[in-house]
Amino acid sequence: MEKRVLGRGLAALIPEKQTADNMQVLEFNIQQGVRNISIEKIKANKYQPREDFNQEALNDLVSSIKEKGFIQPILVRSKQGEYELIAGERRFRAAKQLGYKEIPAIIKDVSDLDSLEISIIENIQRENLNPIDQAKAYKRLSEEFNMTQEKVADTIGKDRATVANIMRLLNLPVKIQEYVSRGTISMGHARAILSLNKESEQMRLCTKVIKDDLSVRDTESYAKNIVGKGLKPFPTKTIEDPNLKSIEQELREFFGTKVKILKSKKGGKIEIEFYSNADMERVITLLKSSS
């Protein structure tokens, strides 16, 4: 049976061309079937995999559309006299926020499976879908369309081990899943916590990760110390330089995100975390303004 890889399928549905600055933009022409349709006739996609939309990133998109217009149309399918959104929910939301009556769209006749696949691919490739939303989307592919993990991996163009590791995140307590979704802890932290069998141990270690700002390596070390040994007290944390901790706090307040100063014998480094492209640009702007 031929593999269905949506990386190719999405490109086939929406032809693209390369511009001089290497940005991929859509050709708005009659051959592609781009037309303006009423926003009132568009309904949300029940297969939309993204549950959390970053308002700051959405506001940036609103500003971009207001200034430059739409670079890409949304993708919809006709359903019961209306249109169901397939791809481009952030653009759709931005248009509604701007009070637009119409939005450029490509209308395609696709199945429920194609609709879910395209939504997943668009979010993963263009909008940095968080690991929990990815896991839930893969689970829907598996359960609603009777796919094995291998088939899911083939469909979205990833290896089976990657899909399996992401789907395992759904075995974590809901509270820890929320932390992963918000970027409070990374997928690396979550995988280390998953090595613990008891929910109480998982929650306990997760709390310590957040409270003490543990690295993934430290989290893995603590998890190994707990596995098979019951609930043991965590090793005493190394006493840190209070001056460095004070500087870290000042930097965190300045950048509005986690900042870690790591010293070594020959020097050290400063780690500044960001959680989206918009967040990264914000941090870079602050760095430039302070230079």
mmCIF file of C-alpha atoms in Angstrom:
data_model
loop_
_atom_site.group_PDB
_atom_site.id
_atom_site.type_symbol
_atom_site.label_atom_id
_atom_site.label_comp_id
_atom_site.label_asym_id
_atom_site.label_seq_id
_atom_site.Cartn_x
_atom_site.Cartn_y
_atom_site.Cartn_z
ATOM 1 C CA MET A 1 0.000 0.000 0.000
ATOM 2 C CA GLU A 2 1.308 3.454 -0.921
ATOM 3 C CA LYS A 3 2.211 5.658 2.020
ATOM 4 C CA ARG A 4 0.279 8.888 2.504
ATOM 5 C CA VAL A 5 2.745 11.568 3.468
ATOM 6 C CA LEU A 6 1.034 14.913 3.975
ATOM 7 C CA GLY A 7 4.266 16.860 3.588
ATOM 8 C CA ARG A 8 3.741 16.263 -0.149
ATOM 9 C CA GLY A 9 -0.041 16.232 -0.010
ATOM 10 C CA LEU A 10 -0.333 19.727 1.469
ATOM 11 C CA ALA A 11 1.986 21.146 -1.165
ATOM 12 C CA ALA A 12 -0.149 19.507 -3.831
ATOM 13 C CA LEU A 13 -3.263 21.162 -2.430
ATOM 14 C CA ILE A 14 -1.641 24.596 -2.161
ATOM 15 C CA PRO A 15 0.957 25.251 -4.912
ATOM 16 C CA GLU A 16 3.838 27.451 -3.836
ATOM 17 C CA LYS A 17 6.611 29.428 -5.472
ATOM 18 C CA GLN A 18 9.953 30.709 -4.183
ATOM 19 C CA THR A 19 10.503 34.450 -3.922
ATOM 20 C CA ALA A 20 13.835 36.233 -3.947
ATOM 21 C CA ASP A 21 14.037 36.275 -0.166
ATOM 22 C CA ASN A 22 13.312 32.512 -0.006
ATOM 23 C CA MET A 23 9.911 32.990 1.623
ATOM 24 C CA GLN A 24 7.233 30.651 0.333
ATOM 25 C CA VAL A 25 4.136 32.589 -0.665
ATOM 26 C CA LEU A 26 1.010 31.551 -2.477
ATOM 27 C CA GLU A 27 0.254 32.638 -6.005
ATOM 28 C CA PHE A 28 -3.143 34.274 -5.904
ATOM 29 C CA ASN A 29 -4.516 33.468 -9.316
ATOM 30 C CA ILE A 30 -7.668 32.127 -10.892
ATOM 31 C CA GLN A 31 -6.074 28.768 -11.746
ATOM 32 C CA GLN A 32 -5.636 27.999 -8.052
ATOM 33 C CA GLY A 33 -9.277 28.773 -7.351
ATOM 34 C CA VAL A 34 -8.596 31.465 -4.748
ATOM 35 C CA ARG A 35 -11.773 33.420 -3.985
ATOM 36 C CA ASN A 36 -13.053 35.709 -1.277
ATOM 37 C CA ILE A 37 -15.729 34.086 0.868
ATOM 38 C CA SER A 38 -17.870 35.448 3.680
ATOM 39 C CA ILE A 39 -16.386 34.931 7.123
ATOM 40 C CA GLU A 40 -19.897 34.383 8.471
ATOM 41 C CA LYS A 41 -20.203 31.245 6.343
ATOM 42 C CA ILE A 42 -17.025 29.663 7.756
ATOM 43 C CA LYS A 43 -17.225 27.364 10.754
ATOM 44 C CA ALA A 44 -14.428 25.972 12.886
ATOM 45 C CA ASN A 45 -12.759 22.692 12.047
ATOM 46 C CA LYS A 46 -13.712 19.986 14.528
ATOM 47 C CA TYR A 47 -10.404 18.310 13.667
ATOM 48 C CA GLN A 48 -8.303 21.348 14.632
ATOM 49 C CA PRO A 49 -5.463 19.842 16.719
ATOM 50 C CA ARG A 50 -4.409 23.086 18.411
ATOM 51 C CA GLU A 51 -6.178 23.752 21.717
ATOM 52 C CA ASP A 52 -4.172 26.764 22.867
ATOM 53 C CA PHE A 53 -3.631 29.838 20.672
ATOM 54 C CA ASN A 54 -0.921 32.246 21.841
ATOM 55 C CA GLN A 55 -2.593 35.652 21.985
ATOM 56 C CA GLU A 56 0.669 37.580 21.614
ATOM 57 C CA ALA A 57 1.553 35.682 18.430
ATOM 58 C CA LEU A 58 -1.999 36.179 17.160
ATOM 59 C CA ASN A 59 -1.739 39.935 17.787
ATOM 60 C CA ASP A 60 1.507 39.990 15.766
ATOM 61 C CA LEU A 61 -0.313 38.263 12.904
ATOM 62 C CA VAL A 62 -3.173 40.766 13.140
ATOM 63 C CA SER A 63 -0.676 43.640 12.809
ATOM 64 C CA SER A 64 1.010 41.947 9.833
ATOM 65 C CA ILE A 65 -2.277 41.342 8.006
ATOM 66 C CA LYS A 66 -3.446 44.877 8.728
ATOM 67 C CA GLU A 67 -0.241 46.263 7.199
ATOM 68 C CA LYS A 68 0.441 43.854 4.328
ATOM 69 C CA GLY A 69 -2.796 41.955 3.767
ATOM 70 C CA PHE A 70 -3.006 38.177 3.394
ATOM 71 C CA ILE A 71 0.110 36.426 2.095
ATOM 72 C CA GLN A 72 -1.671 33.066 2.123
ATOM 73 C CA PRO A 73 -5.347 32.171 1.745
ATOM 74 C CA ILE A 74 -7.005 29.806 4.163
ATOM 75 C CA LEU A 75 -8.064 26.314 3.073
ATOM 76 C CA VAL A 76 -11.709 25.260 3.444
ATOM 77 C CA ARG A 77 -14.112 22.581 2.282
ATOM 78 C CA SER A 78 -17.747 23.000 1.359
ATOM 79 C CA LYS A 79 -20.138 21.411 3.826
ATOM 80 C CA GLN A 80 -23.930 21.691 4.024
ATOM 81 C CA GLY A 81 -24.102 25.076 2.330
ATOM 82 C CA GLU A 82 -21.310 26.524 4.464
ATOM 83 C CA TYR A 83 -17.534 26.169 4.637
ATOM 84 C CA GLU A 84 -15.491 24.216 7.166
ATOM 85 C CA LEU A 85 -11.990 25.457 7.928
ATOM 86 C CA ILE A 86 -9.214 22.984 7.085
ATOM 87 C CA ALA A 87 -6.051 25.056 7.498
ATOM 88 C CA GLY A 88 -5.373 28.647 8.519
ATOM 89 C CA GLU A 89 -7.284 29.090 11.772
ATOM 90 C CA ARG A 90 -4.882 31.775 13.032
ATOM 91 C CA ARG A 91 -5.433 33.768 9.816
ATOM 92 C CA PHE A 92 -9.181 33.222 10.185
ATOM 93 C CA ARG A 93 -9.148 34.444 13.799
ATOM 94 C CA ALA A 94 -7.009 37.438 12.852
ATOM 95 C CA ALA A 95 -9.460 38.394 10.088
ATOM 96 C CA LYS A 96 -12.366 38.211 12.535
ATOM 97 C CA GLN A 97 -10.417 40.298 15.061
ATOM 98 C CA LEU A 98 -9.865 42.930 12.358
ATOM 99 C CA GLY A 99 -13.565 42.951 11.543
ATOM 100 C CA TYR A 100 -13.136 41.729 7.962
ATOM 101 C CA LYS A 101 -16.285 40.546 6.209
ATOM 102 C CA GLU A 102 -14.469 38.312 3.703
ATOM 103 C CA ILE A 103 -11.251 36.324 3.553
ATOM 104 C CA PRO A 104 -9.323 34.805 0.600
ATOM 105 C CA ALA A 105 -9.720 31.020 0.537
ATOM 106 C CA ILE A 106 -9.089 27.913 -1.516
ATOM 107 C CA ILE A 107 -12.003 25.489 -1.552
ATOM 108 C CA LYS A 108 -11.065 21.803 -1.722
ATOM 109 C CA ASP A 109 -13.070 18.603 -1.611
ATOM 110 C CA VAL A 110 -11.330 16.490 1.042
ATOM 111 C CA SER A 111 -12.308 13.712 3.459
ATOM 112 C CA ASP A 112 -12.425 13.906 7.263
ATOM 113 C CA LEU A 113 -9.083 12.076 7.381
ATOM 114 C CA ASP A 114 -7.452 14.522 4.968
ATOM 115 C CA SER A 115 -8.890 17.450 6.945
ATOM 116 C CA LEU A 116 -7.331 16.220 10.196
ATOM 117 C CA GLU A 117 -4.021 15.348 8.534
ATOM 118 C CA ILE A 118 -3.702 18.736 6.864
ATOM 119 C CA SER A 119 -4.550 20.560 10.104
ATOM 120 C CA ILE A 120 -1.879 18.599 11.958
ATOM 121 C CA ILE A 121 0.768 19.191 9.313
ATOM 122 C CA GLU A 122 0.052 22.911 9.011
ATOM 123 C CA ASN A 123 0.229 23.422 12.754
ATOM 124 C CA ILE A 124 3.398 21.386 13.208
ATOM 125 C CA GLN A 125 5.261 22.896 10.270
ATOM 126 C CA ARG A 126 4.082 26.503 10.500
ATOM 127 C CA GLU A 127 2.898 27.195 14.032
ATOM 128 C CA ASN A 128 5.039 25.097 16.414
ATOM 129 C CA LEU A 129 2.265 22.898 17.780
ATOM 130 C CA ASN A 130 3.130 22.078 21.401
ATOM 131 C CA PRO A 131 3.967 18.434 22.270
ATOM 132 C CA ILE A 132 0.683 17.746 24.103
ATOM 133 C CA ASP A 133 -1.454 19.014 21.223
ATOM 134 C CA GLN A 134 0.691 16.904 18.889
ATOM 135 C CA ALA A 135 0.133 13.861 21.086
ATOM 136 C CA LYS A 136 -3.642 14.409 21.146
ATOM 137 C CA ALA A 137 -3.719 14.852 17.376
ATOM 138 C CA TYR A 138 -1.773 11.620 16.827
ATOM 139 C CA LYS A 139 -4.145 9.856 19.215
ATOM 140 C CA ARG A 140 -7.119 11.052 17.180
ATOM 141 C CA LEU A 141 -5.525 9.744 13.995
ATOM 142 C CA SER A 142 -4.940 6.436 15.748
ATOM 143 C CA GLU A 143 -8.389 6.068 17.319
ATOM 144 C CA GLU A 144 -10.767 7.779 14.892
ATOM 145 C CA PHE A 145 -9.143 6.415 11.745
ATOM 146 C CA ASN A 146 -7.874 3.077 13.123
ATOM 147 C CA MET A 147 -4.204 3.831 12.446
ATOM 148 C CA THR A 148 -1.253 2.076 14.033
ATOM 149 C CA GLN A 149 1.576 4.244 15.346
ATOM 150 C CA GLU A 150 3.614 3.205 12.312
ATOM 151 C CA LYS A 151 0.826 4.352 9.983
ATOM 152 C CA VAL A 152 0.512 7.657 11.858
ATOM 153 C CA ALA A 153 4.268 8.154 11.488
ATOM 154 C CA ASP A 154 4.126 7.405 7.749
ATOM 155 C CA THR A 155 1.194 9.774 7.284
ATOM 156 C CA ILE A 156 2.818 12.802 8.928
ATOM 157 C CA GLY A 157 6.357 12.079 7.739
ATOM 158 C CA LYS A 158 7.974 11.272 11.093
ATOM 159 C CA ASP A 159 9.621 8.106 12.398
ATOM 160 C CA ARG A 160 7.585 5.748 14.585
ATOM 161 C CA ALA A 161 9.799 6.232 17.665
ATOM 162 C CA THR A 162 9.166 10.004 17.608
ATOM 163 C CA VAL A 163 5.408 9.479 17.370
ATOM 164 C CA ALA A 164 5.481 6.879 20.166
ATOM 165 C CA ASN A 165 7.498 9.160 22.489
ATOM 166 C CA ILE A 166 5.157 12.091 21.919
ATOM 167 C CA MET A 167 2.028 9.982 22.451
ATOM 168 C CA ARG A 168 3.469 8.650 25.732
ATOM 169 C CA LEU A 169 3.169 12.187 27.140
ATOM 170 C CA LEU A 170 -0.577 11.545 27.463
ATOM 171 C CA ASN A 171 0.250 9.011 30.199
ATOM 172 C CA LEU A 172 1.350 11.878 32.437
ATOM 173 C CA PRO A 173 -1.031 13.437 34.994
ATOM 174 C CA VAL A 174 -3.161 16.194 33.456
ATOM 175 C CA LYS A 175 -1.432 18.862 35.560
ATOM 176 C CA ILE A 176 1.987 17.908 34.189
ATOM 177 C CA GLN A 177 0.552 17.857 30.656
ATOM 178 C CA GLU A 178 -0.555 21.447 31.225
ATOM 179 C CA TYR A 179 2.972 22.409 32.262
ATOM 180 C CA VAL A 180 4.333 20.860 29.042
ATOM 181 C CA SER A 181 1.692 22.659 26.950
ATOM 182 C CA ARG A 182 2.605 26.042 28.446
ATOM 183 C CA GLY A 183 6.341 25.440 28.171
ATOM 184 C CA THR A 184 6.833 25.503 31.947
ATOM 185 C CA ILE A 185 8.750 22.238 31.556
ATOM 186 C CA SER A 186 10.223 20.829 28.358
ATOM 187 C CA MET A 187 9.519 17.546 26.625
ATOM 188 C CA GLY A 188 12.918 16.380 27.882
ATOM 189 C CA HIS A 189 11.811 16.989 31.465
ATOM 190 C CA ALA A 190 8.516 15.220 30.769
ATOM 191 C CA ARG A 191 10.228 12.130 29.345
ATOM 192 C CA ALA A 192 12.426 11.898 32.446
ATOM 193 C CA ILE A 193 9.355 12.173 34.689
ATOM 194 C CA LEU A 194 7.642 9.444 32.634
ATOM 195 C CA SER A 195 10.294 6.979 33.786
ATOM 196 C CA LEU A 196 8.597 7.032 37.210
ATOM 197 C CA ASN A 197 5.672 4.637 37.648
ATOM 198 C CA LYS A 198 3.710 6.321 40.422
ATOM 199 C CA GLU A 199 1.732 9.499 39.812
ATOM 200 C CA SER A 200 2.728 10.792 43.253
ATOM 201 C CA GLU A 201 6.414 10.406 42.333
ATOM 202 C CA GLN A 202 5.844 12.097 38.970
ATOM 203 C CA MET A 203 4.104 15.067 40.573
ATOM 204 C CA ARG A 204 6.768 15.318 43.263
ATOM 205 C CA LEU A 205 9.603 15.400 40.751
ATOM 206 C CA CYS A 206 7.736 17.821 38.482
ATOM 207 C CA THR A 207 7.258 20.209 41.404
ATOM 208 C CA LYS A 208 10.993 20.070 42.132
ATOM 209 C CA VAL A 209 11.856 20.684 38.466
ATOM 210 C CA ILE A 210 9.808 23.886 38.475
ATOM 211 C CA LYS A 211 10.784 25.057 41.964
ATOM 212 C CA ASP A 212 14.540 24.514 41.536
ATOM 213 C CA ASP A 213 14.656 25.152 37.764
ATOM 214 C CA LEU A 214 16.321 21.773 37.177
ATOM 215 C CA SER A 215 17.993 20.962 33.884
ATOM 216 C CA VAL A 216 16.869 17.906 31.918
ATOM 217 C CA ARG A 217 20.063 16.101 32.946
ATOM 218 C CA ASP A 218 19.444 16.776 36.634
ATOM 219 C CA THR A 219 15.842 15.630 36.248
ATOM 220 C CA GLU A 220 16.988 12.374 34.676
ATOM 221 C CA SER A 221 19.456 11.890 37.526
ATOM 222 C CA TYR A 222 16.766 12.395 40.177
ATOM 223 C CA ALA A 223 14.406 10.049 38.331
ATOM 224 C CA LYS A 224 17.038 7.282 38.221
ATOM 225 C CA ASN A 225 17.600 7.734 41.939
ATOM 226 C CA ILE A 226 13.884 7.174 42.609
ATOM 227 C CA VAL A 227 13.153 4.269 40.216
ATOM 228 C CA GLY A 228 12.881 0.996 42.096
ATOM 229 C CA LYS A 229 13.827 2.586 45.404
ATOM 230 C CA GLY A 230 10.518 4.023 46.556
ATOM 231 C CA LEU A 231 10.115 7.628 47.648
ATOM 232 C CA LYS A 232 13.548 8.714 48.811
ATOM 233 C CA PRO A 233 14.528 12.197 49.880
ATOM 234 C CA PHE A 234 16.069 14.156 47.032
ATOM 235 C CA PRO A 235 19.810 14.763 47.373
ATOM 236 C CA THR A 236 20.679 18.065 48.994
ATOM 237 C CA LYS A 237 20.970 20.783 46.381
ATOM 238 C CA THR A 238 24.419 22.290 45.972
ATOM 239 C CA ILE A 239 24.717 25.662 47.675
ATOM 240 C CA GLU A 240 24.760 28.312 44.990
ATOM 241 C CA ASP A 241 26.380 31.725 44.927
ATOM 242 C CA PRO A 242 23.746 34.159 46.322
ATOM 243 C CA ASN A 243 25.156 36.957 44.176
ATOM 244 C CA LEU A 244 24.572 34.936 41.010
ATOM 245 C CA LYS A 245 21.045 34.060 42.130
ATOM 246 C CA SER A 246 20.354 37.754 42.659
ATOM 247 C CA ILE A 247 21.664 38.582 39.188
ATOM 248 C CA GLU A 248 19.567 35.753 37.704
ATOM 249 C CA GLN A 249 16.461 37.214 39.324
ATOM 250 C CA GLU A 250 17.223 40.673 37.924
ATOM 251 C CA LEU A 251 17.675 39.204 34.442
ATOM 252 C CA ARG A 252 14.451 37.205 34.727
ATOM 253 C CA GLU A 253 12.552 40.363 35.623
ATOM 254 C CA PHE A 254 14.183 42.276 32.755
ATOM 255 C CA PHE A 255 13.540 39.645 30.069
ATOM 256 C CA GLY A 256 10.258 38.361 31.511
ATOM 257 C CA THR A 257 11.340 34.728 31.166
ATOM 258 C CA LYS A 258 13.581 32.078 32.739
ATOM 259 C CA VAL A 259 17.279 32.978 32.872
ATOM 260 C CA LYS A 260 19.981 30.634 34.147
ATOM 261 C CA ILE A 261 23.633 31.480 34.820
ATOM 262 C CA LEU A 262 25.842 28.391 34.582
ATOM 263 C CA LYS A 263 29.408 28.710 35.851
ATOM 264 C CA SER A 264 32.331 26.441 35.015
ATOM 265 C CA LYS A 265 35.997 26.414 35.899
ATOM 266 C CA LYS A 266 36.948 28.350 32.786
ATOM 267 C CA GLY A 267 33.931 30.619 32.479
ATOM 268 C CA GLY A 268 30.279 29.836 31.974
ATOM 269 C CA LYS A 269 27.180 30.764 30.010
ATOM 270 C CA ILE A 270 23.844 32.526 30.382
ATOM 271 C CA GLU A 271 20.732 30.699 29.163
ATOM 272 C CA ILE A 272 17.642 32.746 28.246
ATOM 273 C CA GLU A 273 14.514 30.742 27.477
ATOM 274 C CA PHE A 274 11.820 31.645 24.936
ATOM 275 C CA TYR A 275 8.600 29.834 24.078
ATOM 276 C CA SER A 276 7.657 30.979 20.581
ATOM 277 C CA ASN A 277 9.070 32.861 17.598
ATOM 278 C CA ALA A 278 7.372 36.025 18.834
ATOM 279 C CA ASP A 279 8.871 35.507 22.287
ATOM 280 C CA MET A 280 12.328 35.034 20.757
ATOM 281 C CA GLU A 281 11.997 38.292 18.792
ATOM 282 C CA ARG A 282 10.936 40.074 21.995
ATOM 283 C CA VAL A 283 14.047 38.824 23.826
ATOM 284 C CA ILE A 284 16.314 39.804 20.915
ATOM 285 C CA THR A 285 14.799 43.290 20.859
ATOM 286 C CA LEU A 286 15.516 43.676 24.588
ATOM 287 C CA LEU A 287 19.113 42.498 24.065
ATOM 288 C CA LYS A 288 19.658 45.003 21.277
ATOM 289 C CA SER A 289 18.109 47.859 23.223
ATOM 290 C CA SER A 290 20.368 47.206 26.222
ATOM 291 C CA SER A 291 23.600 47.076 24.192
#
